[in-house]
Short mmCIF file of C-alpha atoms and ligand atoms in Angstrom, two decimals:
data_model
loop_
_atom_site.label_atom_id
_atom_site.label_comp_id
_atom_site.label_asym_id
_atom_site.label_seq_id
_atom_site.Cartn_x
_atom_site.Cartn_y
_atom_site.Cartn_z
CA MET A 1 75.80 -22.25 -104.99
CA LEU A 2 76.11 -19.79 -102.15
CA GLN A 3 78.64 -20.72 -99.48
CA VAL A 4 77.07 -20.18 -96.06
CA SER A 5 79.05 -20.49 -92.86
CA ILE A 6 77.03 -20.57 -89.65
CA TYR A 7 78.17 -20.34 -86.03
CA ARG A 8 77.11 -23.47 -84.16
CA TYR A 9 77.25 -23.89 -80.42
CA ASN A 10 75.27 -25.92 -77.95
CA PRO A 11 76.83 -25.13 -74.56
CA GLU A 12 75.35 -28.29 -73.03
CA ALA A 13 76.88 -30.68 -75.56
CA ASP A 14 79.75 -28.92 -77.36
CA GLY A 15 83.10 -28.16 -75.80
CA ALA A 16 83.62 -25.14 -78.02
CA PRO A 17 81.77 -23.21 -80.73
CA ARG A 18 82.47 -24.11 -84.36
CA MET A 19 81.58 -22.83 -87.82
CA GLU A 20 79.53 -25.14 -90.03
CA ASP A 21 79.43 -24.77 -93.81
CA PHE A 22 76.34 -25.15 -95.98
CA GLN A 23 75.75 -24.81 -99.71
CA VAL A 24 72.54 -23.08 -100.70
CA ASP A 25 71.01 -22.77 -104.13
CA THR A 26 69.38 -19.36 -104.20
CA GLY A 27 68.14 -19.81 -107.75
CA GLY A 28 69.89 -16.57 -108.64
CA LYS A 29 67.39 -14.57 -106.61
CA ASP A 30 68.35 -11.70 -104.29
CA LEU A 31 66.88 -13.29 -101.17
CA MET A 32 67.06 -11.91 -97.67
CA VAL A 33 69.59 -13.46 -95.29
CA LEU A 34 66.71 -14.83 -93.20
CA ASP A 35 65.35 -16.69 -96.27
CA VAL A 36 68.68 -18.47 -96.59
CA LEU A 37 68.57 -19.47 -92.92
CA GLU A 38 65.01 -20.77 -93.35
CA MET A 39 66.07 -22.81 -96.39
CA ILE A 40 68.94 -24.37 -94.46
CA LYS A 41 66.68 -25.18 -91.52
CA ALA A 42 63.97 -26.65 -93.75
CA ASP A 43 66.14 -28.65 -96.16
CA GLN A 44 69.50 -29.38 -94.56
CA ASP A 45 69.65 -29.18 -90.79
CA THR A 46 66.60 -28.65 -88.62
CA SER A 47 68.74 -28.07 -85.55
CA VAL A 48 70.10 -24.70 -86.74
CA THR A 49 68.75 -22.34 -84.10
CA TYR A 50 67.91 -18.64 -84.43
CA ARG A 51 65.18 -16.20 -83.43
CA ARG A 52 62.76 -14.72 -85.91
CA SER A 53 59.19 -13.58 -85.88
CA CYS A 54 57.85 -10.84 -88.13
CA ARG A 55 60.31 -11.35 -91.04
CA GLU A 56 59.82 -7.72 -92.05
CA GLY A 57 62.07 -5.65 -89.80
CA VAL A 58 59.46 -4.82 -87.18
CA CYS A 59 59.94 -7.17 -84.22
CA GLY A 60 63.70 -6.91 -83.82
CA SER A 61 64.25 -10.57 -82.97
CA ASP A 62 66.67 -11.61 -85.72
CA GLY A 63 69.56 -9.26 -85.05
CA LEU A 64 72.64 -11.17 -86.23
CA ASN A 65 76.23 -10.55 -87.17
CA ILE A 66 76.15 -10.93 -90.95
CA ASN A 67 79.52 -11.00 -92.69
CA GLY A 68 80.93 -9.02 -89.80
CA LYS A 69 78.21 -6.38 -89.59
CA ASN A 70 75.23 -6.43 -87.24
CA GLY A 71 71.84 -6.26 -88.90
CA LEU A 72 68.39 -7.80 -89.14
CA ALA A 73 68.55 -10.96 -91.24
CA CYS A 74 65.03 -10.45 -92.56
CA ILE A 75 65.71 -7.09 -94.20
CA THR A 76 69.34 -7.60 -95.22
CA PRO A 77 69.41 -8.65 -98.89
CA LEU A 78 72.13 -11.01 -100.06
CA SER A 79 73.27 -8.40 -102.57
CA GLU A 80 74.18 -6.16 -99.66
CA ALA A 81 75.82 -8.77 -97.44
CA VAL A 82 77.49 -11.42 -99.59
CA LYS A 83 81.13 -10.95 -100.53
CA ASN A 84 82.91 -13.40 -102.89
CA ASN A 85 79.89 -15.69 -102.84
CA LYS A 86 80.35 -16.22 -99.09
CA LEU A 87 77.92 -15.50 -96.28
CA THR A 88 79.10 -15.81 -92.67
CA ILE A 89 76.49 -15.62 -89.94
CA ARG A 90 77.36 -15.30 -86.28
CA PRO A 91 75.35 -14.33 -83.19
CA LEU A 92 75.38 -10.71 -81.99
CA PRO A 93 78.82 -10.13 -80.42
CA GLY A 94 79.42 -9.58 -76.73
CA LEU A 95 76.43 -11.42 -75.27
CA PRO A 96 76.44 -15.00 -73.93
CA VAL A 97 75.32 -17.58 -76.51
CA ILE A 98 72.39 -19.76 -75.50
CA ARG A 99 72.48 -21.85 -78.67
CA ASP A 100 73.83 -21.25 -82.18
CA LEU A 101 72.61 -17.76 -83.19
CA VAL A 102 70.49 -17.17 -80.10
CA VAL A 103 72.03 -14.92 -77.45
CA ASP A 104 71.03 -14.15 -73.88
CA MET A 105 69.75 -10.57 -73.95
CA SER A 106 69.41 -10.19 -70.14
CA LEU A 107 72.24 -7.66 -69.86
CA PHE A 108 70.79 -5.63 -72.71
CA TYR A 109 67.31 -5.55 -71.16
CA ALA A 110 68.71 -4.77 -67.72
CA GLN A 111 70.25 -1.61 -69.19
CA TYR A 112 66.97 -0.75 -70.89
CA GLU A 113 65.15 -1.17 -67.59
CA LYS A 114 67.57 1.23 -65.89
CA VAL A 115 66.42 4.20 -67.95
CA GLN A 116 62.81 3.71 -66.78
CA PRO A 117 61.38 3.62 -70.29
CA TYR A 118 57.90 4.80 -69.44
CA LEU A 119 56.21 8.16 -69.03
CA GLN A 120 56.43 9.64 -65.56
CA ASN A 121 54.23 12.55 -64.61
CA ASN A 122 53.12 13.36 -61.10
CA THR A 123 50.73 16.18 -61.98
CA PRO A 124 47.00 15.29 -61.73
CA ALA A 125 45.86 13.43 -64.82
CA PRO A 126 43.63 15.55 -67.08
CA ALA A 127 40.19 14.29 -68.10
CA ILE A 128 41.46 13.73 -71.64
CA GLU A 129 44.91 12.75 -72.90
CA ARG A 130 47.99 14.78 -72.03
CA LEU A 131 48.25 16.83 -75.18
CA GLN A 132 51.42 17.75 -77.05
CA THR A 133 52.00 20.44 -79.62
CA PRO A 134 53.02 19.08 -83.03
CA GLU A 135 56.46 20.64 -82.41
CA ASP A 136 56.89 18.78 -79.12
CA ARG A 137 55.69 15.57 -80.74
CA ALA A 138 58.24 16.03 -83.52
CA LYS A 139 61.05 15.89 -80.93
CA LEU A 140 60.32 12.18 -80.48
CA ASP A 141 60.92 11.37 -84.14
CA GLY A 142 64.07 9.33 -84.63
CA LEU A 143 63.73 8.03 -81.07
CA TYR A 144 60.45 6.17 -80.69
CA GLU A 145 61.06 4.00 -83.78
CA CYS A 146 63.64 1.83 -81.99
CA ILE A 147 62.69 -1.87 -82.00
CA LEU A 148 65.29 -2.94 -79.41
CA CYS A 149 67.02 -5.33 -81.78
CA ALA A 150 70.35 -4.75 -79.94
CA CYS A 151 72.31 -4.44 -83.19
CA CYS A 152 73.71 -1.11 -81.96
CA SER A 153 74.66 -1.99 -78.38
CA THR A 154 76.31 -5.27 -79.41
CA SER A 155 78.46 -3.44 -81.98
CA CYS A 156 79.65 -0.91 -79.41
CA PRO A 157 83.10 -1.66 -77.88
CA SER A 158 82.20 0.30 -74.75
CA PHE A 159 79.21 -1.98 -74.28
CA TRP A 160 81.36 -5.09 -74.83
CA TRP A 161 83.75 -4.03 -72.07
CA ASN A 162 81.18 -2.77 -69.56
CA PRO A 163 77.77 -4.24 -70.41
CA ASP A 164 76.79 -4.12 -66.74
CA ARG A 165 77.53 -0.41 -66.28
CA PHE A 166 77.41 1.40 -69.61
CA ILE A 167 73.78 1.72 -70.66
CA GLY A 168 74.70 1.39 -74.30
CA PRO A 169 73.33 3.13 -77.39
CA ALA A 170 69.90 1.43 -77.41
CA GLY A 171 69.18 2.22 -73.75
CA LEU A 172 70.49 5.77 -74.09
CA LEU A 173 68.39 6.43 -77.18
CA GLN A 174 65.36 5.46 -75.09
CA ALA A 175 66.63 7.50 -72.13
CA TYR A 176 66.63 10.53 -74.40
CA ARG A 177 63.23 9.60 -75.84
CA PHE A 178 61.76 10.21 -72.36
CA LEU A 179 64.01 13.16 -71.52
CA ALA A 180 62.75 14.83 -74.69
CA ASP A 181 59.08 14.11 -74.01
CA SER A 182 57.16 17.29 -73.04
CA ARG A 183 54.69 15.16 -71.05
CA ASP A 184 57.33 13.66 -68.78
CA SER A 185 58.07 15.47 -65.51
CA ALA A 186 60.85 13.27 -64.15
CA THR A 187 63.58 14.92 -66.25
CA ASP A 188 65.75 15.99 -63.32
CA ASP A 189 65.51 12.62 -61.65
CA ARG A 190 66.36 10.86 -64.89
CA LEU A 191 69.40 13.07 -65.45
CA ALA A 192 70.64 12.59 -61.89
CA LYS A 193 70.72 8.82 -62.50
CA LEU A 194 72.89 9.26 -65.61
CA ASP A 195 75.65 11.42 -64.16
CA ASP A 196 78.06 8.66 -63.05
CA PRO A 197 81.24 7.93 -65.08
CA PHE A 198 79.81 4.80 -66.72
CA SER A 199 76.13 5.12 -67.71
CA VAL A 200 76.51 7.78 -70.41
CA PHE A 201 80.14 8.84 -70.39
CA ARG A 202 81.57 5.52 -71.53
CA CYS A 203 80.41 6.54 -74.99
CA HIS A 204 83.50 7.68 -76.87
CA GLY A 205 81.65 8.63 -80.02
CA ILE A 206 82.90 5.67 -82.07
CA GLN A 207 79.57 5.68 -83.94
CA ASN A 208 79.44 1.93 -84.62
CA CYS A 209 75.87 2.17 -83.36
CA VAL A 210 74.85 4.67 -86.04
CA ASN A 211 76.55 2.56 -88.66
CA VAL A 212 74.47 -0.56 -87.98
CA CYS A 213 71.02 0.60 -86.85
CA PRO A 214 68.57 -1.10 -89.25
CA LYS A 215 66.04 1.63 -88.52
CA GLY A 216 68.47 4.39 -89.49
CA LEU A 217 68.42 5.90 -86.00
CA ASN A 218 71.27 7.89 -84.49
CA PRO A 219 72.07 6.95 -80.87
CA THR A 220 75.28 9.03 -80.88
CA LYS A 221 73.27 12.18 -81.53
CA ALA A 222 70.85 11.30 -78.71
CA ILE A 223 73.80 10.70 -76.39
CA GLY A 224 75.14 14.15 -77.35
CA HIS A 225 71.78 15.67 -76.40
CA ILE A 226 71.84 13.88 -73.03
CA ARG A 227 75.34 15.24 -72.40
CA THR A 228 74.16 18.76 -73.19
CA MET A 229 71.19 18.35 -70.84
CA LEU A 230 73.51 17.12 -68.07
CA LEU A 231 75.78 20.10 -68.70
CA ASN A 232 72.92 22.59 -68.60
CA ARG A 233 71.58 21.03 -65.45
CA ALA A 234 74.95 21.27 -63.70
CA THR A 235 76.10 24.72 -64.76
CA MET B 1 84.25 -5.40 -59.43
CA VAL B 2 84.81 -2.13 -61.21
CA THR B 3 83.55 0.83 -59.24
CA GLN B 4 83.74 4.55 -59.76
CA VAL B 5 85.43 5.31 -56.44
CA THR B 6 88.78 5.66 -58.16
CA SER B 7 87.49 7.93 -60.94
CA PHE B 8 88.78 11.48 -60.80
CA SER B 9 85.64 13.29 -59.68
CA ARG B 10 83.15 10.43 -59.38
CA SER B 11 80.89 12.31 -61.75
CA GLY B 12 80.93 11.38 -65.39
CA LEU B 13 80.04 14.92 -66.36
CA SER B 14 82.81 16.51 -64.27
CA ASP B 15 85.39 14.04 -65.55
CA TRP B 16 84.27 14.76 -69.08
CA LEU B 17 84.41 18.54 -68.57
CA ILE B 18 87.80 18.41 -66.82
CA GLN B 19 89.08 16.28 -69.70
CA ARG B 20 88.06 19.00 -72.18
CA VAL B 21 89.31 21.96 -70.17
CA THR B 22 92.67 20.35 -69.39
CA SER B 23 93.15 19.45 -73.03
CA LEU B 24 92.70 23.14 -73.93
CA ILE B 25 95.24 24.20 -71.30
CA LEU B 26 97.71 21.57 -72.52
CA LEU B 27 97.21 22.59 -76.12
CA SER B 28 97.84 26.27 -75.39
CA TYR B 29 100.90 25.41 -73.29
CA PHE B 30 102.45 23.26 -75.98
CA LEU B 31 101.69 25.88 -78.63
CA CYS B 32 103.36 28.51 -76.43
CA ILE B 33 106.44 26.31 -75.92
CA ALA B 34 106.58 25.31 -79.57
CA GLY B 35 106.23 28.97 -80.61
CA THR B 36 109.10 29.96 -78.35
CA LEU B 37 111.31 27.18 -79.67
CA VAL B 38 110.53 28.00 -83.29
CA ALA B 39 111.26 31.67 -82.67
CA GLY B 40 114.70 30.57 -81.43
CA VAL B 41 116.01 30.49 -77.86
CA ASP B 42 119.33 30.21 -76.12
CA TYR B 43 119.85 29.04 -72.57
CA ALA B 44 119.72 32.54 -71.09
CA SER B 45 116.44 33.58 -72.69
CA TRP B 46 114.85 30.17 -72.00
CA HIS B 47 115.91 30.42 -68.36
CA ALA B 48 114.70 34.00 -68.06
CA MET B 49 111.35 33.10 -69.56
CA HIS B 50 110.79 30.34 -67.01
CA GLN B 51 111.81 32.64 -64.15
CA THR B 52 108.76 34.84 -64.61
CA THR B 53 105.83 34.24 -62.27
CA GLY B 54 103.40 34.07 -65.18
CA MET B 55 105.33 31.31 -66.89
CA ARG B 56 105.75 29.40 -63.64
CA ILE B 57 102.03 29.45 -63.03
CA PHE B 58 101.40 28.45 -66.64
CA THR B 59 103.80 25.52 -66.35
CA LEU B 60 102.29 24.44 -63.04
CA LEU B 61 98.81 24.65 -64.56
CA ALA B 62 99.99 22.57 -67.50
CA VAL B 63 101.50 19.82 -65.40
CA LEU B 64 98.44 19.66 -63.14
CA SER B 65 96.28 19.45 -66.26
CA LEU B 66 98.51 16.71 -67.58
CA ALA B 67 98.10 14.74 -64.36
CA ALA B 68 94.30 15.11 -64.29
CA HIS B 69 93.96 14.43 -68.02
CA ALA B 70 96.17 11.36 -67.86
CA TRP B 71 94.37 10.01 -64.82
CA ILE B 72 90.91 10.35 -66.34
CA GLY B 73 92.03 8.86 -69.64
CA LEU B 74 93.96 5.96 -68.15
CA TRP B 75 91.22 5.26 -65.63
CA ALA B 76 88.83 4.71 -68.54
CA VAL B 77 91.34 2.45 -70.30
CA TYR B 78 92.05 0.42 -67.15
CA THR B 79 88.36 -0.03 -66.32
CA ASP B 80 87.69 -1.13 -69.91
CA TYR B 81 90.44 -3.70 -70.33
CA LEU B 82 91.90 -4.62 -66.93
CA THR B 83 88.76 -6.10 -65.44
CA GLU B 84 87.49 -9.37 -64.09
CA ARG B 85 85.28 -9.68 -67.16
CA MET B 86 88.26 -9.44 -69.49
CA LEU B 87 91.02 -11.20 -67.56
CA GLY B 88 89.41 -13.22 -64.79
CA PRO B 89 90.05 -12.56 -61.07
CA TRP B 90 93.62 -11.51 -61.88
CA GLY B 91 92.16 -8.49 -63.73
CA ASN B 92 91.17 -6.73 -60.51
CA SER B 93 94.64 -6.99 -58.98
CA LEU B 94 96.31 -5.95 -62.19
CA ARG B 95 94.03 -2.91 -62.50
CA ARG B 96 94.78 -1.82 -58.94
CA ILE B 97 98.51 -2.22 -59.45
CA CYS B 98 98.34 -0.14 -62.64
CA GLN B 99 96.20 2.53 -60.98
CA LEU B 100 98.58 2.76 -58.04
CA GLY B 101 101.59 2.93 -60.34
CA THR B 102 99.95 5.66 -62.40
CA VAL B 103 99.08 7.76 -59.36
CA PHE B 104 102.64 7.47 -58.08
CA LEU B 105 104.12 8.42 -61.40
CA LEU B 106 101.81 11.42 -61.83
CA ILE B 107 102.52 12.72 -58.32
CA ILE B 108 106.24 12.37 -58.97
CA TYR B 109 105.87 14.31 -62.23
CA VAL B 110 104.01 17.15 -60.54
CA LEU B 111 106.49 17.42 -57.64
CA TRP B 112 109.42 17.17 -60.01
CA VAL B 113 108.12 19.96 -62.23
CA ILE B 114 107.51 22.17 -59.18
CA GLN B 115 111.06 21.51 -58.05
CA VAL B 116 112.49 22.30 -61.48
CA ILE B 117 110.63 25.56 -62.11
CA TRP B 118 111.14 26.99 -58.62
CA ARG B 119 114.80 26.21 -58.46
S1 LIG C 1 68.66 2.01 -81.97
FE1 LIG C 1 68.48 0.86 -83.88
S2 LIG C 1 70.02 -0.76 -83.70
FE2 LIG C 1 69.68 0.05 -81.66
S3 LIG C 1 68.16 -1.31 -80.75
FE3 LIG C 1 67.08 0.44 -81.65
S4 LIG C 1 66.53 -0.19 -83.71
FE4 LIG C 1 68.07 -1.63 -82.98
S1 LIG C 2 78.94 6.27 -80.43
FE1 LIG C 2 78.94 5.70 -78.29
S2 LIG C 2 77.24 4.34 -78.05
FE2 LIG C 2 77.64 4.47 -80.26
S3 LIG C 2 79.01 2.74 -80.67
FE3 LIG C 2 80.25 4.49 -80.18
S4 LIG C 2 80.73 4.40 -77.99
FE4 LIG C 2 79.00 3.04 -78.46
S1 LIG C 3 62.15 -11.20 -87.97
FE1 LIG C 3 61.28 -9.45 -87.02
S2 LIG C 3 62.83 -7.96 -87.37
FE2 LIG C 3 63.56 -9.66 -88.49
#
């Protein structure tokens, strides 16, 4: 029997959060963490609350803190997460809990919104698409794949302390995705908005973000590129 | 509320650059001092060394770097941990007290060093 400990909190009814223990028979199979949650919800307690949708690492809705490490429950196998037959599941750290494992992502999305994550180009639109060379297109690899699961930003101490001012690894990865896009003409404007002491420069290179990204992306590297662009723009 | 008004240059990039440049100056100063000490000094040679204009400027540069470096570093620490988010309303007052104390201390250090090396 697998020992599963789940963070439970209903702010309307409970005075304080608590951990609730469940026993799950996995039948010796190497299930995904999400499967275990589904089994608990189906067979033991229907009130256990979490987000999920695609169950294959595409939608980014089931980012959770699994045995102390952020990750997507649907693509984290038990063999990777479980230690001493124990599985502890908590919500993503640093964001307000709405219920059990569901967090309020408003702060996270507000930071994403700040980087204006859409193509800006004020030159007249051509009759066909704005074309890119294969080399220019390749610059977006490792950036566009982000699914905004928030695993990175909620593992970043700088984001915990200043979630309203530091854009955080996810937002900055997307900031660079548009800074690096040959079809975008708002580069200077974008950089000007990032020059304050908080937006980018609260990153101290701790690399927690790189460590947890379920898509294997590297926000720290993108942040380094942004810093270089800011430096080149200023000097 | 945490604002950037009290940051050293109000630009993240400038603060970051100043932090790097001052760390290089501090490193070279401490290497120079350590080298002198290892090579062996007595009071007379130590005093003579610090009488030269070059060394005075170097020392002044080092203490100014120290002040800027410390301010930028501590400002980041204070605005991370001594905030309303972390400590409640009391956080803002505590942060301002610490910032004020730090500024005072750093100014005293700079003036003190100037006084010592130009004596
Ligand atoms: S960078 Fe990775 S961890 Fe961060 S939001 Fe995107 S996919 Fe998730
Ligand atoms: S490298 Fe930067 S963004 Fe990533 S976790 Fe560390 S401080 Fe946060
Ligand atoms: S359920 Fe969609 S990423 Fe896990």
